[in-house]
mmCIF file of C-alpha atoms and ligand atoms in Angstrom:
data_model
loop_
_atom_site.group_PDB
_atom_site.id
_atom_site.type_symbol
_atom_site.label_atom_id
_atom_site.label_comp_id
_atom_site.label_asym_id
_atom_site.label_seq_id
_atom_site.Cartn_x
_atom_site.Cartn_y
_atom_site.Cartn_z
ATOM 1 C CA MET R 30 41.500 -2.990 -47.845
ATOM 2 C CA ARG R 31 41.348 -4.185 -44.141
ATOM 3 C CA ILE R 32 39.406 -1.322 -43.554
ATOM 4 C CA LYS R 33 37.118 -1.706 -45.935
ATOM 5 C CA LYS R 34 36.478 -5.424 -44.631
ATOM 6 C CA VAL R 35 36.037 -4.339 -40.884
ATOM 7 C CA LEU R 36 33.717 -1.400 -42.207
ATOM 8 C CA ALA R 37 31.435 -4.056 -44.180
ATOM 9 C CA SER R 38 31.391 -6.846 -41.138
ATOM 10 C CA VAL R 39 30.522 -4.067 -38.846
ATOM 11 C CA MET R 40 27.145 -2.863 -41.287
ATOM 12 C CA ALA R 41 26.473 -6.403 -41.458
ATOM 13 C CA ALA R 42 26.320 -6.984 -37.813
ATOM 14 C CA CYS R 43 24.369 -3.439 -37.266
ATOM 15 C CA LEU R 44 21.717 -4.865 -40.065
ATOM 16 C CA SER R 45 21.316 -8.305 -38.301
ATOM 17 C CA VAL R 46 21.230 -6.716 -34.629
ATOM 18 C CA GLN R 47 18.213 -4.175 -36.338
ATOM 19 C CA LEU R 48 16.336 -7.465 -37.754
ATOM 20 C CA LEU R 49 16.677 -9.372 -34.812
ATOM 21 C CA SER R 50 14.797 -6.516 -32.827
ATOM 22 C CA ALA R 51 12.555 -6.128 -35.333
ATOM 23 C CA CYS R 52 11.542 -9.706 -35.104
ATOM 24 C CA GLY R 53 11.790 -9.661 -31.267
ATOM 25 C CA LYS R 54 9.202 -6.822 -31.581
ATOM 26 C CA GLU R 55 6.867 -8.691 -33.933
ATOM 27 C CA GLU R 56 7.031 -11.658 -31.903
ATOM 28 C CA THR R 57 6.048 -9.651 -28.554
ATOM 29 C CA ARG R 58 3.632 -7.953 -30.462
ATOM 30 C CA ILE R 59 1.785 -11.198 -31.201
ATOM 31 C CA SER R 60 1.814 -12.187 -27.651
ATOM 32 C CA ASP R 61 0.939 -9.434 -26.149
ATOM 33 C CA LYS R 62 -1.974 -10.707 -24.086
ATOM 34 C CA ILE R 63 -1.407 -9.697 -20.625
ATOM 35 C CA HIS R 64 -3.261 -12.540 -18.343
ATOM 36 C CA VAL R 65 -3.049 -11.091 -14.679
ATOM 37 C CA GLY R 66 -3.789 -13.214 -11.746
ATOM 38 C CA VAL R 67 -4.095 -11.258 -8.715
ATOM 39 C CA THR R 68 -4.383 -12.789 -4.946
ATOM 40 C CA TYR R 69 -5.000 -10.388 -1.746
ATOM 41 C CA TYR R 70 -4.567 -11.290 1.942
ATOM 42 C CA ASN R 71 -8.403 -10.253 2.988
ATOM 43 C CA GLN R 72 -11.297 -8.977 0.973
ATOM 44 C CA SER R 73 -12.693 -6.951 3.716
ATOM 45 C CA ASP R 74 -9.671 -4.314 3.603
ATOM 46 C CA THR R 75 -11.140 -0.945 2.539
ATOM 47 C CA PHE R 76 -7.851 0.300 1.227
ATOM 48 C CA LEU R 77 -7.049 -2.812 -0.936
ATOM 49 C CA ASN R 78 -10.648 -2.954 -2.473
ATOM 50 C CA GLN R 79 -10.094 0.441 -3.419
ATOM 51 C CA LEU R 80 -6.454 -0.284 -4.891
ATOM 52 C CA LEU R 81 -7.632 -3.169 -6.732
ATOM 53 C CA ASP R 82 -10.786 -1.340 -8.349
ATOM 54 C CA SER R 83 -7.941 1.379 -9.659
ATOM 55 C CA PHE R 84 -5.928 -1.571 -10.889
ATOM 56 C CA ARG R 85 -8.548 -2.872 -12.971
ATOM 57 C CA GLU R 86 -9.353 0.335 -14.685
ATOM 58 C CA GLN R 87 -5.556 1.265 -15.246
ATOM 59 C CA LEU R 88 -5.061 -2.121 -16.987
ATOM 60 C CA LYS R 89 -8.349 -1.509 -18.896
ATOM 61 C CA ALA R 90 -6.799 1.820 -19.986
ATOM 62 C CA LEU R 91 -3.971 0.153 -21.412
ATOM 63 C CA ASP R 92 -5.666 -2.102 -23.597
ATOM 64 C CA GLN R 93 -5.166 -1.567 -27.009
ATOM 65 C CA GLU R 94 -5.447 -3.058 -30.522
ATOM 66 C CA ASP R 95 -2.161 -4.902 -30.301
ATOM 67 C CA LEU R 96 -2.558 -5.662 -26.227
ATOM 68 C CA GLU R 97 -5.313 -7.488 -24.555
ATOM 69 C CA THR R 98 -5.444 -7.892 -20.926
ATOM 70 C CA THR R 99 -7.619 -9.804 -18.369
ATOM 71 C CA VAL R 100 -7.593 -9.846 -14.597
ATOM 72 C CA THR R 101 -8.629 -12.700 -12.270
ATOM 73 C CA ILE R 102 -8.880 -11.712 -8.528
ATOM 74 C CA ARG R 103 -8.852 -13.893 -5.641
ATOM 75 C CA ASP R 104 -9.390 -13.570 -1.962
ATOM 76 C CA ALA R 105 -6.858 -15.420 0.267
ATOM 77 C CA ALA R 106 -9.269 -14.768 3.233
ATOM 78 C CA GLY R 107 -6.186 -14.346 5.475
ATOM 79 C CA SER R 108 -4.608 -18.059 4.844
ATOM 80 C CA GLN R 109 -1.198 -18.275 3.265
ATOM 81 C CA ARG R 110 -1.937 -21.842 2.539
ATOM 82 C CA THR R 111 -5.278 -20.848 0.516
ATOM 83 C CA GLN R 112 -3.006 -18.186 -1.103
ATOM 84 C CA ASN R 113 -0.372 -20.643 -2.444
ATOM 85 C CA ASP R 114 -3.124 -22.815 -3.856
ATOM 86 C CA GLN R 115 -4.717 -20.168 -5.545
ATOM 87 C CA VAL R 116 -1.591 -19.165 -7.021
ATOM 88 C CA LYS R 117 -0.981 -22.462 -8.622
ATOM 89 C CA GLU R 118 -4.435 -22.435 -9.817
ATOM 90 C CA LEU R 119 -3.960 -19.102 -11.719
ATOM 91 C CA ILE R 120 -1.025 -20.247 -13.082
ATOM 92 C CA ASP R 121 -2.814 -23.517 -14.330
ATOM 93 C CA ALA R 122 -5.533 -21.363 -15.709
ATOM 94 C CA GLY R 123 -3.104 -19.565 -17.975
ATOM 95 C CA CYS R 124 -2.148 -16.257 -16.042
ATOM 96 C CA ASN R 125 1.152 -15.200 -17.334
ATOM 97 C CA VAL R 126 1.973 -12.544 -14.786
ATOM 98 C CA LEU R 127 0.944 -12.415 -10.953
ATOM 99 C CA CYS R 128 0.327 -9.637 -8.684
ATOM 100 C CA VAL R 129 0.379 -10.860 -5.125
ATOM 101 C CA ASN R 130 -0.387 -9.273 -1.608
ATOM 102 C CA LEU R 131 1.057 -11.885 0.599
ATOM 103 C CA VAL R 132 -0.916 -12.680 3.638
ATOM 104 C CA ASP R 133 2.436 -13.586 5.569
ATOM 105 C CA ARG R 134 4.894 -11.270 4.071
ATOM 106 C CA ALA R 135 7.860 -13.454 5.578
ATOM 107 C CA ASP R 136 6.490 -16.754 3.687
ATOM 108 C CA PRO R 137 6.616 -16.337 -0.047
ATOM 109 C CA SER R 138 9.101 -19.026 -0.685
ATOM 110 C CA GLU R 139 6.143 -21.536 -2.006
ATOM 111 C CA ILE R 140 4.650 -18.621 -4.482
ATOM 112 C CA ILE R 141 8.399 -17.999 -5.623
ATOM 113 C CA ASP R 142 8.996 -21.670 -6.469
ATOM 114 C CA LEU R 143 5.860 -21.845 -8.405
ATOM 115 C CA ALA R 144 6.258 -18.709 -10.337
ATOM 116 C CA ARG R 145 9.905 -19.548 -11.210
ATOM 117 C CA GLU R 146 9.187 -23.416 -12.050
ATOM 118 C CA ASN R 147 6.502 -21.747 -14.655
ATOM 119 C CA ASP R 148 8.428 -18.554 -15.574
ATOM 120 C CA VAL R 149 5.751 -16.212 -14.538
ATOM 121 C CA PRO R 150 7.111 -13.233 -13.202
ATOM 122 C CA ILE R 151 5.793 -11.814 -9.758
ATOM 123 C CA ILE R 152 4.548 -8.073 -8.829
ATOM 124 C CA PHE R 153 4.312 -8.132 -4.926
ATOM 125 C CA PHE R 154 2.517 -5.158 -3.829
ATOM 126 C CA ASN R 155 1.425 -3.610 -0.538
ATOM 127 C CA ARG R 156 2.864 -6.093 2.075
ATOM 128 C CA GLU R 157 6.608 -5.960 1.253
ATOM 129 C CA PRO R 158 8.535 -9.411 1.311
ATOM 130 C CA VAL R 159 11.736 -9.220 2.976
ATOM 131 C CA ALA R 160 14.672 -8.023 0.702
ATOM 132 C CA GLU R 161 16.470 -11.313 0.503
ATOM 133 C CA ASP R 162 13.290 -13.023 -0.593
ATOM 134 C CA LEU R 163 12.854 -10.559 -3.773
ATOM 135 C CA LEU R 164 16.507 -11.703 -4.576
ATOM 136 C CA GLN R 165 15.464 -15.133 -4.862
ATOM 137 C CA TRP R 166 14.784 -14.703 -8.510
ATOM 138 C CA GLU R 167 15.258 -11.799 -11.048
ATOM 139 C CA ARG R 168 11.427 -11.595 -12.212
ATOM 140 C CA LEU R 169 10.264 -10.470 -9.049
ATOM 141 C CA TYR R 170 9.104 -6.775 -8.128
ATOM 142 C CA TYR R 171 7.415 -4.865 -5.243
ATOM 143 C CA VAL R 172 5.132 -1.816 -5.747
ATOM 144 C CA GLY R 173 4.299 -0.161 -2.468
ATOM 145 C CA ALA R 174 5.290 2.950 -0.354
ATOM 146 C CA HIS R 175 7.580 3.656 2.459
ATOM 147 C CA ALA R 176 5.989 3.198 5.939
ATOM 148 C CA GLU R 177 8.136 5.513 7.289
ATOM 149 C CA GLN R 178 7.098 8.436 5.440
ATOM 150 C CA SER R 179 3.673 8.126 6.429
ATOM 151 C CA GLY R 180 4.086 7.730 9.985
ATOM 152 C CA VAL R 181 6.312 11.200 9.809
ATOM 153 C CA MET R 182 3.629 12.860 8.020
ATOM 154 C CA GLN R 183 0.908 11.862 10.434
ATOM 155 C CA GLY R 184 3.025 13.147 13.289
ATOM 156 C CA GLU R 185 3.459 16.382 11.511
ATOM 157 C CA LEU R 186 -0.212 16.603 11.026
ATOM 158 C CA ALA R 187 -0.791 15.950 14.820
ATOM 159 C CA ALA R 188 1.962 18.269 16.130
ATOM 160 C CA GLU R 189 0.381 21.279 13.615
ATOM 161 C CA ALA R 190 -2.963 20.588 15.268
ATOM 162 C CA VAL R 191 -1.885 20.368 18.826
ATOM 163 C CA LEU R 192 0.432 23.210 18.393
ATOM 164 C CA SER R 193 -2.330 25.475 16.793
ATOM 165 C CA ASP R 194 -4.665 24.561 18.991
ATOM 166 C CA GLU R 195 -4.145 24.471 23.208
ATOM 167 C CA THR R 196 -7.411 23.087 23.891
ATOM 168 C CA THR R 197 -6.205 20.072 22.368
ATOM 169 C CA ASP R 198 -4.441 19.478 26.168
ATOM 170 C CA ARG R 199 -8.019 19.386 27.618
ATOM 171 C CA ASN R 200 -6.912 18.934 30.982
ATOM 172 C CA GLY R 201 -3.962 21.473 30.594
ATOM 173 C CA ASP R 202 -1.376 19.374 31.956
ATOM 174 C CA GLY R 203 1.125 20.345 29.181
ATOM 175 C CA LYS R 204 0.934 16.951 27.829
ATOM 176 C CA ILE R 205 -0.738 15.263 25.193
ATOM 177 C CA GLN R 206 -2.446 11.695 26.393
ATOM 178 C CA TYR R 207 -2.741 9.579 23.500
ATOM 179 C CA VAL R 208 -3.490 6.181 22.452
ATOM 180 C CA VAL R 209 -2.494 4.259 19.393
ATOM 181 C CA LEU R 210 -4.624 1.791 17.176
ATOM 182 C CA GLU R 211 -2.177 -0.504 15.307
ATOM 183 C CA GLY R 212 -2.439 -2.451 12.359
ATOM 184 C CA GLU R 213 -1.441 -6.350 12.187
ATOM 185 C CA ALA R 214 1.601 -7.194 14.448
ATOM 186 C CA GLY R 215 4.375 -8.008 11.960
ATOM 187 C CA HIS R 216 3.163 -5.603 8.846
ATOM 188 C CA GLN R 217 5.543 -3.098 7.644
ATOM 189 C CA ASP R 218 3.165 -0.406 7.998
ATOM 190 C CA ALA R 219 2.262 -0.800 11.659
ATOM 191 C CA ILE R 220 5.141 -0.614 13.908
ATOM 192 C CA ILE R 221 7.127 1.702 11.625
ATOM 193 C CA ARG R 222 4.107 4.055 11.058
ATOM 194 C CA THR R 223 3.703 4.290 15.054
ATOM 195 C CA GLU R 224 7.262 4.932 15.853
ATOM 196 C CA ASN R 225 7.539 7.685 13.226
ATOM 197 C CA ALA R 226 4.351 9.313 14.230
ATOM 198 C CA VAL R 227 5.345 9.549 17.869
ATOM 199 C CA ASP R 228 9.194 10.360 17.304
ATOM 200 C CA THR R 229 8.027 13.303 14.687
ATOM 201 C CA LEU R 230 5.288 14.534 17.428
ATOM 202 C CA LYS R 231 8.222 14.390 20.405
ATOM 203 C CA ASN R 232 10.722 16.232 17.796
ATOM 204 C CA SER R 233 8.329 19.251 17.170
ATOM 205 C CA GLY R 234 8.158 19.880 20.565
ATOM 206 C CA VAL R 235 4.942 18.178 21.854
ATOM 207 C CA GLU R 236 5.099 16.556 25.261
ATOM 208 C CA LEU R 237 3.322 13.266 25.301
ATOM 209 C CA GLU R 238 1.929 10.666 27.724
ATOM 210 C CA LYS R 239 1.297 7.289 26.236
ATOM 211 C CA LEU R 240 -1.704 5.702 27.725
ATOM 212 C CA SER R 241 -2.158 2.650 25.827
ATOM 213 C CA TYR R 242 -2.039 1.134 22.546
ATOM 214 C CA GLN R 243 -4.390 -1.927 20.967
ATOM 215 C CA ILE R 244 -3.806 -4.016 17.971
ATOM 216 C CA ALA R 245 -7.117 -3.692 15.781
ATOM 217 C CA ASN R 246 -5.630 -5.299 12.274
ATOM 218 C CA TRP R 247 -6.666 -2.461 10.002
ATOM 219 C CA ASN R 248 -10.109 -3.272 10.823
ATOM 220 C CA ARG R 249 -12.926 -0.852 11.514
ATOM 221 C CA ALA R 250 -15.315 -3.043 13.853
ATOM 222 C CA GLN R 251 -12.067 -4.452 15.654
ATOM 223 C CA ALA R 252 -10.935 -0.841 16.213
ATOM 224 C CA GLN R 253 -14.284 0.239 17.707
ATOM 225 C CA ASN R 254 -14.345 -2.425 20.209
ATOM 226 C CA ARG R 255 -10.970 -1.578 21.042
ATOM 227 C CA MET R 256 -11.785 1.903 21.416
ATOM 228 C CA GLU R 257 -14.727 1.380 23.692
ATOM 229 C CA GLN R 258 -12.350 -0.548 25.897
ATOM 230 C CA LEU R 259 -10.195 2.053 26.127
ATOM 231 C CA ILE R 260 -13.126 4.536 26.891
ATOM 232 C CA GLY R 261 -14.151 2.772 29.396
ATOM 233 C CA GLN R 262 -10.919 2.515 30.986
ATOM 234 C CA TYR R 263 -9.674 6.227 30.805
ATOM 235 C CA GLN R 264 -12.776 7.994 30.177
ATOM 236 C CA ASP R 265 -12.214 11.638 28.998
ATOM 237 C CA GLN R 266 -8.649 11.560 29.429
ATOM 238 C CA ILE R 267 -7.599 10.620 25.931
ATOM 239 C CA GLU R 268 -6.673 13.769 23.968
ATOM 240 C CA LEU R 269 -5.191 12.021 20.651
ATOM 241 C CA VAL R 270 -5.881 8.979 18.812
ATOM 242 C CA LEU R 271 -3.243 7.704 16.507
ATOM 243 C CA ALA R 272 -4.436 5.049 14.156
ATOM 244 C CA ASN R 273 -2.488 3.386 11.668
ATOM 245 C CA ASN R 274 -5.264 3.780 8.947
ATOM 246 C CA ASP R 275 -8.316 5.421 8.301
ATOM 247 C CA ASP R 276 -10.587 2.363 8.837
ATOM 248 C CA MET R 277 -9.591 2.117 12.352
ATOM 249 C CA ALA R 278 -9.767 5.752 13.025
ATOM 250 C CA LEU R 279 -13.166 5.704 11.939
ATOM 251 C CA GLY R 280 -13.768 2.522 14.267
ATOM 252 C CA ALA R 281 -12.338 4.902 16.862
ATOM 253 C CA ILE R 282 -15.262 7.688 15.967
ATOM 254 C CA ASP R 283 -17.750 4.863 15.837
ATOM 255 C CA ALA R 284 -16.904 3.960 19.652
ATOM 256 C CA TYR R 285 -17.411 7.689 20.591
ATOM 257 C CA LYS R 286 -20.560 8.061 18.906
ATOM 258 C CA LYS R 287 -21.847 5.428 20.947
ATOM 259 C CA THR R 288 -21.112 7.021 24.161
ATOM 260 C CA ASP R 289 -22.848 10.399 24.819
ATOM 261 C CA TYR R 290 -19.876 12.450 24.114
ATOM 262 C CA THR R 291 -19.826 16.084 23.960
ATOM 263 C CA GLU R 292 -18.106 17.872 21.255
ATOM 264 C CA SER R 293 -15.331 19.200 23.828
ATOM 265 C CA SER R 294 -14.373 15.662 25.220
ATOM 266 C CA LEU R 295 -13.623 14.380 21.826
ATOM 267 C CA PRO R 296 -9.961 13.665 21.225
ATOM 268 C CA LEU R 297 -8.202 14.327 17.787
ATOM 269 C CA PHE R 298 -8.131 11.578 15.547
ATOM 270 C CA LEU R 299 -5.798 10.845 12.643
ATOM 271 C CA GLY R 300 -5.346 8.088 10.020
ATOM 272 C CA ILE R 301 -3.561 6.927 7.148
ATOM 273 C CA ASP R 302 -4.589 6.103 3.735
ATOM 274 C CA GLY R 303 -7.171 8.754 2.412
ATOM 275 C CA THR R 304 -9.800 6.177 1.207
ATOM 276 C CA ASP R 305 -13.105 7.345 0.306
ATOM 277 C CA VAL R 306 -14.636 7.271 3.621
ATOM 278 C CA GLY R 307 -11.453 8.461 5.243
ATOM 279 C CA LEU R 308 -11.881 11.907 2.803
ATOM 280 C CA GLN R 309 -15.455 12.129 4.061
ATOM 281 C CA ALA R 310 -14.402 11.999 7.720
ATOM 282 C CA VAL R 311 -11.820 14.788 6.788
ATOM 283 C CA LEU R 312 -14.119 17.058 4.838
ATOM 284 C CA SER R 313 -16.804 16.678 7.861
ATOM 285 C CA SER R 314 -14.046 17.587 10.173
ATOM 286 C CA GLU R 315 -14.780 14.380 12.144
ATOM 287 C CA MET R 316 -11.148 13.273 11.495
ATOM 288 C CA TRP R 317 -8.481 15.780 11.872
ATOM 289 C CA GLY R 318 -6.306 14.522 8.955
ATOM 290 C CA THR R 319 -4.948 11.801 7.196
ATOM 291 C CA VAL R 320 -2.050 10.755 4.803
ATOM 292 C CA TYR R 321 -2.548 9.885 1.326
ATOM 293 C CA ASN R 322 -1.484 6.276 0.542
ATOM 294 C CA ASP R 323 -1.418 6.935 -3.196
ATOM 295 C CA GLU R 324 -3.568 3.846 -4.183
ATOM 296 C CA GLU R 325 -3.963 5.369 -7.691
ATOM 297 C CA GLY R 326 -0.302 5.630 -8.420
ATOM 298 C CA GLN R 327 0.193 2.338 -6.912
ATOM 299 C CA ALA R 328 -2.393 0.689 -9.291
ATOM 300 C CA GLU R 329 -0.910 2.795 -12.173
ATOM 301 C CA ALA R 330 2.635 1.536 -11.533
ATOM 302 C CA MET R 331 1.515 -2.086 -11.014
ATOM 303 C CA ALA R 332 -0.624 -2.209 -14.131
ATOM 304 C CA LYS R 333 2.248 -0.594 -16.496
ATOM 305 C CA LEU R 334 4.805 -3.139 -14.700
ATOM 306 C CA ALA R 335 2.610 -6.114 -15.634
ATOM 307 C CA VAL R 336 2.405 -5.058 -19.204
ATOM 308 C CA ALA R 337 6.212 -4.219 -19.262
ATOM 309 C CA VAL R 338 7.339 -7.566 -17.818
ATOM 310 C CA ILE R 339 5.411 -9.388 -20.525
ATOM 311 C CA SER R 340 5.753 -6.924 -23.713
ATOM 312 C CA GLY R 341 9.363 -5.995 -22.685
ATOM 313 C CA GLU R 342 8.180 -2.408 -23.505
ATOM 314 C CA GLY R 343 7.599 0.553 -21.123
ATOM 315 C CA MET R 344 10.128 -0.770 -18.568
ATOM 316 C CA GLU R 345 11.991 2.403 -18.832
ATOM 317 C CA ASP R 346 8.876 4.911 -18.057
ATOM 318 C CA LEU R 347 8.977 3.167 -14.675
ATOM 319 C CA SER R 348 11.108 4.452 -11.720
ATOM 320 C CA PHE R 349 12.778 1.781 -9.711
ATOM 321 C CA GLU R 350 14.791 1.525 -6.589
ATOM 322 C CA ASN R 351 17.319 -1.174 -6.653
ATOM 323 C CA GLU R 352 15.747 -2.467 -10.104
ATOM 324 C CA LYS R 353 12.944 -4.013 -8.431
ATOM 325 C CA TYR R 354 10.966 -1.778 -6.256
ATOM 326 C CA ILE R 355 8.634 0.872 -7.074
ATOM 327 C CA TYR R 356 7.619 3.098 -4.230
ATOM 328 C CA LEU R 357 4.973 5.793 -4.654
ATOM 329 C CA PRO R 358 5.122 9.151 -2.004
ATOM 330 C CA TYR R 359 2.486 9.827 0.530
ATOM 331 C CA SER R 360 0.877 13.224 0.892
ATOM 332 C CA ARG R 361 -0.632 15.076 4.093
ATOM 333 C CA ILE R 362 -4.532 15.767 3.866
ATOM 334 C CA THR R 363 -6.573 18.319 5.968
ATOM 335 C CA ARG R 364 -9.873 19.898 5.710
ATOM 336 C CA ASP R 365 -7.638 22.567 3.764
ATOM 337 C CA ASN R 366 -6.737 20.454 0.659
ATOM 338 C CA VAL R 367 -9.048 17.259 1.176
ATOM 339 C CA GLU R 368 -11.334 18.473 -1.718
ATOM 340 C CA ASP R 369 -7.655 17.978 -4.329
ATOM 341 C CA PHE R 370 -8.282 14.078 -3.275
ATOM 342 C CA LEU R 371 -11.988 13.564 -3.707
HETATM 343 C C1 GAL A 13 -1.615 -0.667 4.284
HETATM 344 C C2 GAL A 13 -2.842 0.328 4.597
HETATM 345 C C3 GAL A 13 -3.919 -0.571 5.438
HETATM 346 C C4 GAL A 13 -4.190 -1.783 4.961
HETATM 347 C C5 GAL A 13 -2.881 -2.584 4.897
HETATM 348 C C6 GAL A 13 -2.989 -3.909 4.383
HETATM 349 O O1 GAL A 13 -1.157 0.020 3.685
HETATM 350 O O2 GAL A 13 -2.761 1.452 5.011
HETATM 351 O O3 GAL A 13 -5.102 0.383 5.418
HETATM 352 O O4 GAL A 13 -4.639 -1.895 3.368
HETATM 353 O O5 GAL A 13 -2.206 -1.819 4.010
HETATM 354 O O6 GAL A 13 -1.663 -4.578 4.207
HETATM 355 CA CA1 CA A 14 -3.205 16.668 28.548
#
């Protein structure tokens, strides 16, 4: 008798759970309108422009009968204050999920407060907030890549080039004289990339001599300008240029093109990103190699996550680290495999 009762109540409970979840599903279906508001630190950034083009496409691809998506993109033009205002404006305009590429990655508090007050989840991307900030609220996520890995890979590519061709050491002193072009001071992808590239080269048995480094803020024109100064100072002593991204490597190449260089006086150039222009430079052998910053994979993860946080569906298809982070792997690119990326 008692067993029967227990069984009956268990069955009733199951049934109601099923009903509930069915209702819940119905409800999310109806509200499956994903209005994404994006703001990024600067519209002159080549890599991010490509990433956001991909993002639009990926989101469009998820658009189905019962799922409507829209995207609004804002350029913060290098000002955190502007970005804070944009977040407010995007929320007021009805965005129900935000993708934020912070101007100042150490200063997200105002944005997080605004989002939390309005219950609008945030997917930070590319410029990683500090870990404590991501813990401020449960509806905060990050999509990006491990900076360390890109540095190691750049170092491996450089080591391979140096060790396979002794003419890289042009003055034959047994050491490679190098300069570094760095991204923004304080960006996780700048110092970490440099350190890991240099350490990897050293660990591969390459003797190095650092001539100088310059900050060029990821920017091609600034890198050209800095490189012109370096060429003026070091003449033909520079044997290797390690750039934290492709645009700066290309700026360095631009600087050499302005001098009357001979093929044999050119250093080896290495970038990171694998942007369209970067890949072209590898294809034409102007740049020895680059490291693919998986713009498509990151855009896809952002699009799927944006849908998942609103619809409640598809979270299980995403691979998180520490429940909030999605990191896409980098890959090495040289003349040998560049076609696979074009
Ligand atoms: C890096 C990328 C750079 C630049 C920067 C902006 O990951 O390699 O080219 O886009 O992000 O935050
Ligand atoms: Ca040398």
